[in-house]
CSV table of C-alpha atoms and ligand atoms in Angstrom, one decimal:
chain,number,residue,atom,x,y,z
Y,1384,MET,CA,-68.7,249.4,-15.5
Y,1385,GLU,CA,-67.5,252.8,-16.3
Y,1386,ARG,CA,-70.6,254.9,-14.6
Y,1387,GLY,CA,-68.2,255.7,-11.6
Y,1388,ASP,CA,-70.7,253.7,-9.4
Y,1389,SER,CA,-70.0,249.8,-8.6
Y,1390,THR,CA,-73.9,248.8,-8.9
Y,1391,THR,CA,-74.7,246.4,-11.1
Y,1392,ARG,CA,-77.8,247.2,-13.2
Y,1393,VAL,CA,-79.9,243.9,-13.5
Y,1394,VAL,CA,-82.4,242.8,-16.5
Y,1395,VAL,CA,-84.9,240.1,-15.3
Y,1396,LEU,CA,-86.6,238.6,-18.3
Y,1397,GLY,CA,-89.7,236.9,-17.0
Y,1398,SER,CA,-90.0,238.8,-13.5
Y,1399,THR,CA,-93.2,237.7,-12.5
Y,1400,GLY,CA,-92.6,234.3,-12.5
Y,1401,SER,CA,-90.9,232.3,-9.5
Y,1402,ILE,CA,-87.5,232.8,-10.2
Y,1403,GLY,CA,-88.1,236.5,-11.0
Y,1404,ARG,CA,-90.2,237.3,-8.1
Y,1405,SER,CA,-87.0,235.5,-5.6
Y,1406,ALA,CA,-84.8,237.6,-7.8
Y,1407,LEU,CA,-86.2,240.9,-6.9
Y,1408,ASP,CA,-86.0,239.8,-3.3
Y,1409,VAL,CA,-82.4,239.2,-3.8
Y,1410,ILE,CA,-81.9,242.9,-5.7
Y,1411,GLY,CA,-84.3,244.5,-3.0
Y,1412,SER,CA,-82.2,242.7,-0.2
Y,1413,GLU,CA,-78.6,243.6,-1.7
Y,1414,GLY,CA,-79.7,247.2,-2.0
Y,1415,PRO,CA,-79.2,249.7,-4.8
Y,1416,ALA,CA,-75.5,249.9,-3.9
Y,1417,ARG,CA,-75.0,246.6,-5.2
Y,1418,LEU,CA,-77.6,245.6,-7.3
Y,1419,ARG,CA,-80.4,247.6,-8.9
Y,1420,ALA,CA,-83.3,246.2,-11.3
Y,1421,HIS,CA,-82.8,248.2,-14.6
Y,1422,GLY,CA,-85.6,246.2,-16.6
Y,1423,LEU,CA,-88.3,243.7,-16.0
Y,1424,SER,CA,-90.2,241.6,-18.3
Y,1425,ALA,CA,-93.5,239.7,-18.2
Y,1426,HIS,CA,-95.7,238.0,-20.7
Y,1427,SER,CA,-99.1,238.6,-19.3
Y,1428,ASN,CA,-99.2,239.2,-15.8
Y,1429,TRP,CA,-99.4,243.2,-16.3
Y,1430,ARG,CA,-100.7,243.9,-12.5
Y,1431,ARG,CA,-97.6,242.2,-10.9
Y,1432,LEU,CA,-95.5,243.6,-13.4
Y,1433,ALA,CA,-96.6,246.9,-12.6
Y,1434,GLU,CA,-96.2,246.4,-8.6
Y,1435,GLN,CA,-92.9,245.3,-9.2
Y,1436,ALA,CA,-92.3,248.4,-11.4
Y,1437,ARG,CA,-93.4,250.8,-8.5
Y,1438,ALA,CA,-91.4,248.8,-5.9
Y,1439,ALA,CA,-88.1,248.4,-7.7
Y,1440,SER,CA,-88.1,251.7,-10.3
Y,1441,PRO,CA,-86.6,250.0,-13.3
Y,1442,ARG,CA,-85.6,252.1,-16.2
Y,1443,PHE,CA,-87.5,249.8,-18.7
Y,1444,VAL,CA,-90.5,247.5,-18.3
Y,1445,VAL,CA,-91.2,245.0,-21.6
Y,1446,MET,CA,-94.8,243.2,-21.9
Y,1447,THR,CA,-93.7,240.2,-24.5
Y,1448,ASP,CA,-97.5,240.0,-25.0
Y,1449,ASP,CA,-98.6,243.3,-26.1
Y,1450,GLN,CA,-102.1,242.8,-25.4
Y,1451,PRO,CA,-102.1,244.4,-21.9
Y,1452,VAL,CA,-100.0,247.3,-22.5
Y,1453,ALA,CA,-102.4,250.0,-22.2
Y,1454,GLU,CA,-103.4,248.5,-18.7
Y,1455,VAL,CA,-99.5,248.7,-18.2
Y,1456,ARG,CA,-99.3,252.7,-19.1
Y,1457,ASP,CA,-102.1,253.3,-16.9
Y,1458,ALA,CA,-100.7,251.6,-13.7
Y,1459,LEU,CA,-97.3,253.1,-14.2
Y,1460,ARG,CA,-98.8,256.9,-15.2
Y,1461,GLY,CA,-96.8,259.4,-13.2
Y,1462,THR,CA,-93.7,257.3,-13.1
Y,1463,ASP,CA,-90.2,257.5,-14.9
Y,1464,VAL,CA,-90.4,253.7,-16.3
Y,1465,GLU,CA,-90.1,253.3,-19.9
Y,1466,ILE,CA,-92.5,250.7,-21.5
Y,1467,LEU,CA,-91.6,248.6,-24.3
Y,1468,THR,CA,-93.3,245.6,-26.0
Y,1469,GLY,CA,-92.3,242.7,-27.8
Y,1470,ARG,CA,-89.3,240.7,-28.7
Y,1471,ASP,CA,-88.0,244.4,-30.0
Y,1472,GLY,CA,-88.2,245.6,-26.2
Y,1473,VAL,CA,-86.4,242.9,-25.0
Y,1474,LEU,CA,-83.9,243.7,-27.5
Y,1475,ARG,CA,-83.5,246.9,-26.7
Y,1476,MET,CA,-83.3,246.6,-22.8
Y,1477,VAL,CA,-81.2,243.5,-22.7
Y,1478,GLN,CA,-78.6,245.8,-25.2
Y,1479,ASP,CA,-78.7,248.9,-23.1
Y,1480,GLU,CA,-75.6,250.3,-22.4
Y,1481,SER,CA,-76.2,250.3,-18.7
Y,1482,THR,CA,-77.3,246.8,-18.5
Y,1483,ASP,CA,-74.7,244.9,-16.8
Y,1484,ARG,CA,-76.3,241.5,-16.1
Y,1485,VAL,CA,-79.6,239.5,-17.8
Y,1486,LEU,CA,-81.0,237.3,-15.5
Y,1487,ASP,CA,-83.3,234.9,-18.0
Y,1488,ALA,CA,-86.2,233.7,-16.3
Y,1489,ILE,CA,-88.5,233.1,-18.9
Y,1490,VAL,CA,-89.8,229.6,-18.9
Y,1491,GLY,CA,-89.5,227.2,-22.1
Y,1492,ALA,CA,-87.9,228.1,-25.5
Y,1493,ALA,CA,-89.2,231.6,-25.4
Y,1494,GLY,CA,-86.3,232.2,-23.1
Y,1495,LEU,CA,-83.6,231.6,-25.9
Y,1496,GLU,CA,-84.2,235.0,-27.8
Y,1497,GLY,CA,-83.3,237.1,-24.9
Y,1498,ALA,CA,-79.9,235.1,-23.8
Y,1499,TRP,CA,-78.9,235.3,-27.5
Y,1500,ALA,CA,-79.2,238.8,-27.8
Y,1501,ALA,CA,-77.7,239.4,-24.6
Y,1502,LEU,CA,-74.7,237.3,-25.2
Y,1503,GLU,CA,-74.7,238.9,-28.5
Y,1504,ALA,CA,-74.6,242.2,-27.0
Y,1505,GLY,CA,-71.6,241.0,-24.5
Y,1506,LYS,CA,-73.4,240.9,-21.5
Y,1507,THR,CA,-73.2,238.4,-18.8
Y,1508,VAL,CA,-75.9,236.4,-18.8
Y,1509,ALA,CA,-77.5,234.7,-15.4
Y,1510,LEU,CA,-79.4,231.7,-16.9
Y,1511,ALA,CA,-82.2,230.1,-15.6
Y,1512,ASN,CA,-83.6,229.0,-18.6
Y,1513,LYS,CA,-82.4,226.0,-19.4
Y,1514,GLU,CA,-84.4,225.4,-22.0
Y,1515,THR,CA,-82.1,227.8,-24.1
Y,1516,LEU,CA,-79.2,225.4,-23.7
Y,1517,VAL,CA,-81.2,222.3,-24.5
Y,1518,VAL,CA,-82.5,223.8,-27.7
Y,1519,ALA,CA,-79.1,225.1,-28.9
Y,1520,GLY,CA,-76.5,224.6,-26.4
Y,1521,PRO,CA,-73.7,224.5,-29.2
Y,1522,LEU,CA,-74.6,227.7,-30.7
Y,1523,ILE,CA,-74.9,229.5,-27.6
Y,1524,MET,CA,-71.9,228.6,-26.2
Y,1525,ASP,CA,-70.0,229.7,-29.6
Y,1526,LEU,CA,-71.6,232.7,-29.3
Y,1527,ALA,CA,-70.9,233.4,-25.6
Y,1528,ARG,CA,-67.0,232.6,-26.7
Y,1529,ARG,CA,-67.0,234.8,-29.9
Y,1530,ARG,CA,-68.4,237.7,-28.1
Y,1531,ASP,CA,-66.7,236.9,-24.8
Y,1532,ALA,CA,-69.4,237.0,-23.1
Y,1533,ARG,CA,-69.9,235.5,-19.7
Y,1534,LEU,CA,-73.1,232.6,-19.0
Y,1535,LEU,CA,-73.2,231.9,-15.4
Y,1536,PRO,CA,-75.7,229.0,-14.2
Y,1537,VAL,CA,-78.8,229.7,-11.9
Y,1538,ASP,CA,-80.3,226.6,-12.1
Y,1539,SER,CA,-78.9,225.1,-8.4
Y,1540,GLU,CA,-77.6,221.9,-9.6
Y,1541,HIS,CA,-75.6,223.8,-12.6
Y,1542,SER,CA,-74.7,226.7,-9.7
Y,1543,ALA,CA,-73.5,223.7,-7.4
Y,1544,ILE,CA,-71.3,222.1,-10.1
Y,1545,PHE,CA,-69.6,225.9,-11.1
Y,1546,GLN,CA,-68.8,226.2,-7.4
Y,1547,ALA,CA,-67.4,222.8,-6.9
Y,1548,LEU,CA,-65.6,222.9,-10.2
Y,1549,GLN,CA,-63.4,225.8,-8.5
Y,1550,ALA,CA,-61.9,223.3,-6.3
Y,1551,GLY,CA,-59.6,221.9,-9.1
Y,1552,ASP,CA,-58.3,222.4,-12.7
Y,1553,ARG,CA,-60.8,221.6,-15.4
Y,1554,ARG,CA,-58.6,218.6,-16.6
Y,1555,GLU,CA,-58.8,217.1,-13.0
Y,1556,VAL,CA,-62.8,216.5,-13.6
Y,1557,LYS,CA,-63.9,212.9,-13.6
Y,1558,ARG,CA,-67.5,213.3,-13.7
Y,1559,VAL,CA,-70.5,215.3,-12.1
Y,1560,ILE,CA,-72.9,214.1,-10.3
Y,1561,LEU,CA,-76.4,215.4,-10.7
Y,1562,THR,CA,-79.0,215.5,-7.5
Y,1563,SER,CA,-82.7,215.1,-8.1
Y,1564,SER,CA,-85.3,215.5,-5.3
Y,1565,GLY,CA,-87.1,212.5,-7.1
Y,1566,GLY,CA,-90.1,214.9,-7.3
Y,1567,PRO,CA,-93.6,214.0,-5.9
Y,1568,PHE,CA,-93.8,210.5,-7.5
Y,1569,ARG,CA,-90.7,209.0,-6.0
Y,1570,GLY,CA,-91.1,205.4,-5.3
Y,1571,LYS,CA,-93.9,205.1,-7.3
Y,1572,THR,CA,-94.8,202.6,-10.0
Y,1573,ARG,CA,-95.7,202.8,-13.6
Y,1574,ARG,CA,-99.4,201.5,-13.0
Y,1575,GLU,CA,-99.5,203.9,-9.9
Y,1576,LEU,CA,-98.7,206.8,-12.2
Y,1577,GLN,CA,-101.2,206.1,-14.8
Y,1578,ASP,CA,-104.2,208.4,-13.4
Y,1579,VAL,CA,-102.5,211.2,-11.7
Y,1580,SER,CA,-104.2,214.4,-12.0
Y,1581,PRO,CA,-102.4,217.8,-12.6
Y,1582,GLU,CA,-102.9,219.0,-9.2
Y,1583,MET,CA,-100.7,216.1,-7.9
Y,1584,ALA,CA,-98.4,216.2,-10.3
Y,1585,LEU,CA,-97.7,219.9,-9.4
Y,1586,LYS,CA,-97.0,219.5,-5.7
Y,1587,HIS,CA,-93.2,219.3,-5.2
Y,1588,PRO,CA,-92.0,218.1,-2.0
Y,1589,THR,CA,-89.2,220.5,-1.5
Y,1590,TRP,CA,-89.0,223.6,-4.0
Y,1591,SER,CA,-91.8,225.7,-4.8
Y,1592,MET,CA,-91.8,226.6,-8.9
Y,1593,GLY,CA,-93.6,227.5,-11.9
Y,1594,PRO,CA,-96.2,225.0,-13.2
Y,1595,LYS,CA,-94.0,224.3,-16.3
Y,1596,ILE,CA,-90.8,223.1,-13.8
Y,1597,SER,CA,-92.9,221.5,-11.4
Y,1598,ILE,CA,-94.3,219.2,-14.3
Y,1599,ASP,CA,-91.1,218.4,-15.3
Y,1600,SER,CA,-89.5,217.7,-11.8
Y,1601,ALA,CA,-92.6,215.1,-11.6
Y,1602,THR,CA,-91.7,213.2,-14.8
Y,1603,LEU,CA,-87.9,213.6,-14.4
Y,1604,MET,CA,-87.7,215.6,-17.4
Y,1605,ASN,CA,-86.6,218.6,-15.7
Y,1606,LYS,CA,-83.2,216.3,-14.8
Y,1607,ALA,CA,-83.0,215.3,-18.4
Y,1608,LEU,CA,-83.1,218.8,-19.4
Y,1609,GLU,CA,-80.5,219.7,-16.5
Y,1610,VAL,CA,-78.0,216.7,-17.7
Y,1611,ILE,CA,-78.2,218.4,-21.7
Y,1612,GLU,CA,-77.7,221.9,-19.9
Y,1613,ALA,CA,-74.7,220.4,-18.2
Y,1614,ARG,CA,-73.3,218.9,-21.0
Y,1615,TRP,CA,-72.8,222.3,-23.0
Y,1616,LEU,CA,-72.7,224.4,-20.2
Y,1617,PHE,CA,-69.6,222.7,-18.8
Y,1618,ASP,CA,-68.2,220.9,-21.7
Y,1619,LEU,CA,-68.8,217.4,-20.5
Y,1620,GLU,CA,-68.9,214.4,-22.3
Y,1621,PRO,CA,-72.3,212.4,-21.8
Y,1622,ASP,CA,-70.6,209.5,-19.9
Y,1623,GLN,CA,-69.3,212.2,-17.7
Y,1624,ILE,CA,-72.9,213.2,-16.1
Y,1625,GLU,CA,-74.7,211.0,-13.7
Y,1626,VAL,CA,-77.9,211.3,-11.9
Y,1627,VAL,CA,-78.7,210.5,-8.2
Y,1628,VAL,CA,-82.0,211.0,-6.4
Y,1629,HIS,CA,-81.7,212.8,-3.1
Y,1630,PRO,CA,-84.8,213.4,-1.6
Y,1631,GLU,CA,-83.8,216.3,0.9
Y,1632,SER,CA,-82.6,218.6,-1.6
Y,1633,VAL,CA,-79.6,220.0,0.4
Y,1634,VAL,CA,-76.5,218.8,-1.6
Y,1635,HIS,CA,-77.2,220.7,-4.9
Y,1636,SER,CA,-74.7,218.3,-7.1
Y,1637,MET,CA,-71.1,217.5,-6.8
Y,1638,VAL,CA,-68.2,217.2,-9.0
Y,1639,GLU,CA,-65.7,214.4,-8.6
Y,1640,PHE,CA,-62.1,214.6,-9.2
Y,1641,VAL,CA,-59.7,212.3,-10.8
Y,1642,ASP,CA,-58.2,211.7,-7.3
Y,1643,GLY,CA,-61.6,210.9,-6.1
Y,1644,SER,CA,-62.2,213.5,-4.3
Y,1645,VAL,CA,-66.0,214.4,-4.4
Y,1646,VAL,CA,-66.7,218.4,-4.0
Y,1647,ALA,CA,-70.2,219.1,-3.1
Y,1648,GLN,CA,-72.4,222.5,-2.4
Y,1649,LEU,CA,-75.0,222.2,0.0
Y,1650,SER,CA,-77.5,224.7,1.2
Y,1651,PRO,CA,-81.4,224.4,2.1
Y,1652,PRO,CA,-83.4,224.4,-1.0
Y,1653,ASP,CA,-84.2,228.3,-1.8
Y,1654,MET,CA,-83.5,229.4,-5.1
Y,1655,ARG,CA,-82.4,233.0,-3.7
Y,1656,LEU,CA,-79.0,231.7,-3.3
Y,1657,PRO,CA,-77.9,230.6,-6.7
Y,1658,ILE,CA,-79.7,233.6,-8.1
Y,1659,GLN,CA,-77.8,235.6,-5.9
Y,1660,TYR,CA,-74.2,233.9,-6.5
Y,1661,ALA,CA,-75.0,234.4,-10.5
Y,1662,LEU,CA,-75.7,238.3,-9.6
Y,1663,THR,CA,-72.9,238.9,-7.7
Y,1664,TYR,CA,-70.2,236.3,-8.9
Y,1665,PRO,CA,-67.6,236.2,-8.2
Y,1666,ASP,CA,-68.4,238.0,-4.8
Y,1667,ARG,CA,-70.3,236.3,-2.0
Y,1668,HIS,CA,-72.7,238.2,0.1
Y,1669,PRO,CA,-74.7,237.4,3.0
Y,1670,CYS,CA,-78.4,235.7,1.4
Y,1671,PRO,CA,-81.8,236.3,2.7
Y,1672,GLY,CA,-82.7,232.6,2.5
Y,1673,PRO,CA,-82.5,230.3,5.2
Y,1674,ARG,CA,-78.9,229.0,6.2
Y,1675,LEU,CA,-78.4,225.3,6.6
Y,1676,ASP,CA,-77.9,223.5,10.4
Y,1677,LEU,CA,-76.5,220.3,10.1
Y,1678,THR,CA,-76.1,220.3,14.0
Y,1679,ARG,CA,-79.5,219.6,14.2
Y,1680,PRO,CA,-80.6,216.1,13.6
Y,1681,SER,CA,-81.0,215.4,10.1
Y,1682,ALA,CA,-80.1,212.8,7.3
Y,1683,LEU,CA,-79.3,212.7,3.8
Y,1684,HIS,CA,-80.1,210.0,1.4
Y,1685,PHE,CA,-79.1,209.0,-2.1
Y,1686,GLU,CA,-80.5,206.3,-4.2
Y,1687,PRO,CA,-80.4,205.7,-8.1
Y,1688,PRO,CA,-82.9,207.2,-9.9
Y,1689,ASP,CA,-85.5,204.9,-11.3
Y,1690,ARG,CA,-85.2,204.5,-15.1
Y,1691,GLU,CA,-88.3,202.5,-15.9
Y,1692,THR,CA,-90.7,204.4,-14.2
Y,1693,PHE,CA,-89.2,207.6,-15.5
Y,1694,PRO,CA,-87.9,207.1,-19.0
Y,1695,ALA,CA,-87.4,211.0,-19.6
Y,1696,LEU,CA,-83.7,210.1,-18.2
Y,1697,ASP,CA,-82.7,207.9,-20.9
Y,1698,LEU,CA,-84.2,210.2,-23.7
Y,1699,ALA,CA,-81.7,213.0,-22.5
Y,1700,PHE,CA,-79.0,210.5,-22.8
Y,1701,GLU,CA,-80.1,209.4,-26.4
Y,1702,VAL,CA,-80.7,213.2,-27.3
Y,1703,MET,CA,-76.9,213.7,-26.0
Y,1704,LYS,CA,-75.6,211.3,-28.2
Y,1705,GLN,CA,-77.6,212.4,-31.7
Y,1706,GLY,CA,-77.0,216.1,-30.9
Y,1707,GLY,CA,-77.6,218.6,-33.6
Y,1708,THR,CA,-81.8,219.1,-33.8
Y,1709,ALA,CA,-82.6,216.3,-31.2
Y,1710,GLY,CA,-82.5,218.7,-28.1
Y,1711,ALA,CA,-85.1,221.3,-29.8
Y,1712,ALA,CA,-87.4,218.4,-30.7
Y,1713,LEU,CA,-87.2,216.9,-27.6
Y,1714,ASN,CA,-87.7,220.7,-25.7
Y,1715,ALA,CA,-90.5,221.3,-27.8
Y,1716,ALA,CA,-92.3,218.0,-27.7
Y,1717,ASN,CA,-91.8,218.4,-24.0
Y,1718,GLU,CA,-93.6,221.6,-23.8
Y,1719,ALA,CA,-96.1,221.0,-26.0
Y,1720,ALA,CA,-97.0,217.6,-24.1
Y,1721,VAL,CA,-97.2,219.2,-20.7
Y,1722,GLY,CA,-99.4,221.7,-22.1
Y,1723,ARG,CA,-101.9,219.3,-22.9
Y,1724,PHE,CA,-101.6,217.2,-19.7
Y,1725,LEU,CA,-102.3,220.3,-17.6
Y,1726,GLY,CA,-105.2,220.9,-19.8
Y,1727,GLY,CA,-106.3,217.5,-18.9
Y,1728,GLU,CA,-106.2,216.2,-22.8
Y,1729,ILE,CA,-103.6,213.7,-22.2
Y,1730,GLY,CA,-102.3,211.3,-19.0
Y,1731,PHE,CA,-99.1,211.8,-17.1
Y,1732,LEU,CA,-97.5,208.6,-19.0
Y,1733,ASP,CA,-98.1,210.0,-22.2
Y,1734,ILE,CA,-95.7,213.3,-21.8
Y,1735,ALA,CA,-92.7,211.0,-22.1
Y,1736,ARG,CA,-94.3,209.1,-25.0
Y,1737,ALA,CA,-95.5,211.9,-26.9
Y,1738,CYS,CA,-91.4,213.3,-26.6
Y,1739,ARG,CA,-90.6,210.0,-27.9
Y,1740,ALA,CA,-92.5,209.6,-30.5
Y,1741,ALA,CA,-91.5,213.5,-31.4
Y,1742,LEU,CA,-88.0,212.6,-31.4
Y,1743,ASP,CA,-88.4,209.9,-33.3
Y,1744,HIS,CA,-90.0,211.1,-36.0
Y,1745,HIS,CA,-88.1,214.4,-36.3
Y,1746,GLU,CA,-86.1,215.5,-39.5
Y,1747,TYR,CA,-82.7,215.3,-37.7
Y,1748,ASP,CA,-79.9,217.5,-38.9
Y,1749,PRO,CA,-76.7,217.2,-37.3
Y,1750,ARG,CA,-75.4,220.9,-38.2
Y,1751,PRO,CA,-78.4,223.4,-37.5
Y,1752,THR,CA,-78.8,227.0,-38.0
Y,1753,LEU,CA,-80.7,228.7,-35.2
Y,1754,ASP,CA,-83.5,228.9,-38.2
Y,1755,ARG,CA,-83.5,225.5,-38.9
Y,1756,LEU,CA,-83.9,224.8,-35.1
Y,1757,TRP,CA,-87.1,227.1,-34.7
Y,1758,LYS,CA,-88.6,225.0,-37.5
Y,1759,VAL,CA,-87.9,221.8,-35.6
Y,1760,ASP,CA,-89.3,223.3,-32.6
Y,1761,ALA,CA,-92.6,224.1,-34.3
Y,1762,LYS,CA,-92.8,221.0,-36.1
Y,1763,ALA,CA,-92.5,219.1,-32.7
Y,1764,ARG,CA,-95.0,221.2,-31.2
Y,1765,LEU,CA,-97.4,220.5,-34.0
Y,1766,GLU,CA,-96.7,216.5,-33.9
Y,1767,VAL,CA,-97.5,216.7,-29.9
Y,1768,GLN,CA,-100.7,218.5,-30.3
Y,1769,ARG,CA,-101.8,216.0,-33.2
Y,1770,TRP,CA,-100.8,212.9,-31.1
Y,1771,THR,CA,-103.2,210.9,-29.6
Y,1772,PRO,CA,-102.0,208.4,-26.9
U,1492,LIG,P1,-92.6,230.4,-14.2
U,1492,LIG,O1,-93.9,229.9,-14.9
U,1492,LIG,O2,-93.1,230.9,-12.5
U,1492,LIG,O3,-92.3,232.4,-14.7
U,1492,LIG,C1,-92.1,232.4,-16.2
U,1492,LIG,C2,-92.0,233.6,-16.7
U,1492,LIG,O4,-91.9,234.0,-18.0
U,1492,LIG,C3,-93.2,234.7,-16.3
U,1492,LIG,O5,-92.7,235.9,-15.7
U,1492,LIG,C4,-93.9,235.1,-17.4
U,1492,LIG,O6,-94.3,236.3,-17.6
U,1492,LIG,C5,-92.6,234.6,-18.5
U,1492,LIG,N1,-93.3,234.1,-19.6
U,1492,LIG,C6,-93.8,232.9,-19.7
U,1492,LIG,N2,-93.9,232.4,-21.1
U,1492,LIG,C7,-93.8,233.7,-22.2
U,1492,LIG,C8,-93.3,233.8,-23.5
U,1492,LIG,N3,-94.0,233.1,-24.2
U,1492,LIG,N4,-92.4,234.8,-23.6
U,1492,LIG,C9,-91.9,235.7,-22.7
U,1492,LIG,N5,-92.0,235.6,-21.3
U,1492,LIG,C10,-92.6,234.8,-21.1
U,1492,LIG,O7,-91.5,230.0,-14.6
U,1492,LIG,P2,-90.3,229.7,-13.2
U,1492,LIG,O8,-90.5,228.4,-12.5
U,1492,LIG,O9,-89.7,231.1,-13.1
U,1492,LIG,O10,-89.2,229.1,-14.3
U,1492,LIG,C11,-88.5,229.9,-15.1
U,1492,LIG,C12,-87.4,229.2,-15.7
U,1492,LIG,O11,-86.2,228.8,-14.8
U,1492,LIG,C13,-87.6,227.9,-16.2
U,1492,LIG,O12,-86.8,227.6,-17.4
U,1492,LIG,C14,-87.0,226.9,-15.3
U,1492,LIG,O13,-86.6,225.6,-15.6
U,1492,LIG,C15,-86.0,227.7,-14.5
U,1492,LIG,N6,-85.8,227.2,-13.2
U,1492,LIG,C16,-86.6,227.4,-12.4
U,1492,LIG,C17,-86.2,226.9,-10.9
U,1492,LIG,C18,-87.8,227.4,-10.1
U,1492,LIG,O14,-87.2,227.3,-8.7
U,1492,LIG,N7,-88.9,228.0,-10.5
U,1492,LIG,C19,-85.2,226.4,-10.9
U,1492,LIG,C20,-84.4,226.3,-11.7
U,1492,LIG,C21,-84.6,226.9,-12.9
U,1493,LIG,MG1,-82.3,222.6,-10.9
């Protein structure tokens, strides 16, 4: 930062979503002397984007879907906000010389391009968009290394692991243990899940999130994606990653060191804390979220995941074993299958089945380029669109 101030200027990609809104709350509560929204992007919700821009006065906003651009221009008339569109707008905003950090809170593989552009420009990326690492983990980590750019986790589990890793040397890590709430269907049998509706699957017991990740939490695909995310982010072998169900969502994940010490990070289930840590790291500041009070009667439970009812987890380990294009195929198939489930076209249990089919049929490449990954992505989506239960 050579501007003569210590403000961190943040670009929030996907500012109108669940993570994006929490991020603006954090930025607002930190105040402009520490954090400032430098740019915001939204895909279609132009009203909310305009409201956010009026409140946070960023330098740029981007409508990634350029349909409602005229509306945004009208809504922001008389302000100094520069209105950009499409992927060029995202590139320009993340690579702007005043941009210090980019929070990628776009949902799905659509978040990859922004993260890529930011890393390429050497910016620090606060990554909520786990799909980026599922699709292109090795390429992204390599890019970050080459550009000397930092990738900081926002996902609560990965933020917890990142914090716990600071307790020891990297070579002293035995394994990481990711916690999962178990989702809204914890304890159910496959039979009971046969006819569940999107409304039922969208009701998460401990977290309030966007629709795609809520369905992923119900199938445990979210945990599957997070296992793959952890592998690349922390350079772990697949057998160093374990998953444990912890319904209270207070212990966000743990690291076991070679001496048997297990270091965990605890806090109430509120994304503002991991978002803030990724925006202020290496500093810690007071956070607007609730605080943990373990002096009140409380209990924390842990149990193994039910891999028979929730086959998504096994898919993650298979994908890690395969590497190459497998992550891109799984992610795209899942996005398409979640879309079809939400549209009432396929059943809940079909989501993992469709992913399985797409993974089995995809044209495997062990060392894909980014271009190849996009082709695999497109093909897997098509496959799931055509797939019949
Ligand atoms: P959301 O659906 O609430 O918001 C998604 C945002 O992405 C919106 O601003 C939308 O405008 C934008 N967007 C959607 N499609 C786009 C496209 N094609 N191109 C550009 N922008 C697009 O999602 P969310 O729950 O905030 O999740 C965002 C990401 O963060 C996901 O990758 C999710 O897995 C991850 N994450 C979310 C939470 C959570 O608590 N919500 C926790 C951990 C990780
Ligand atoms: Mg998570």
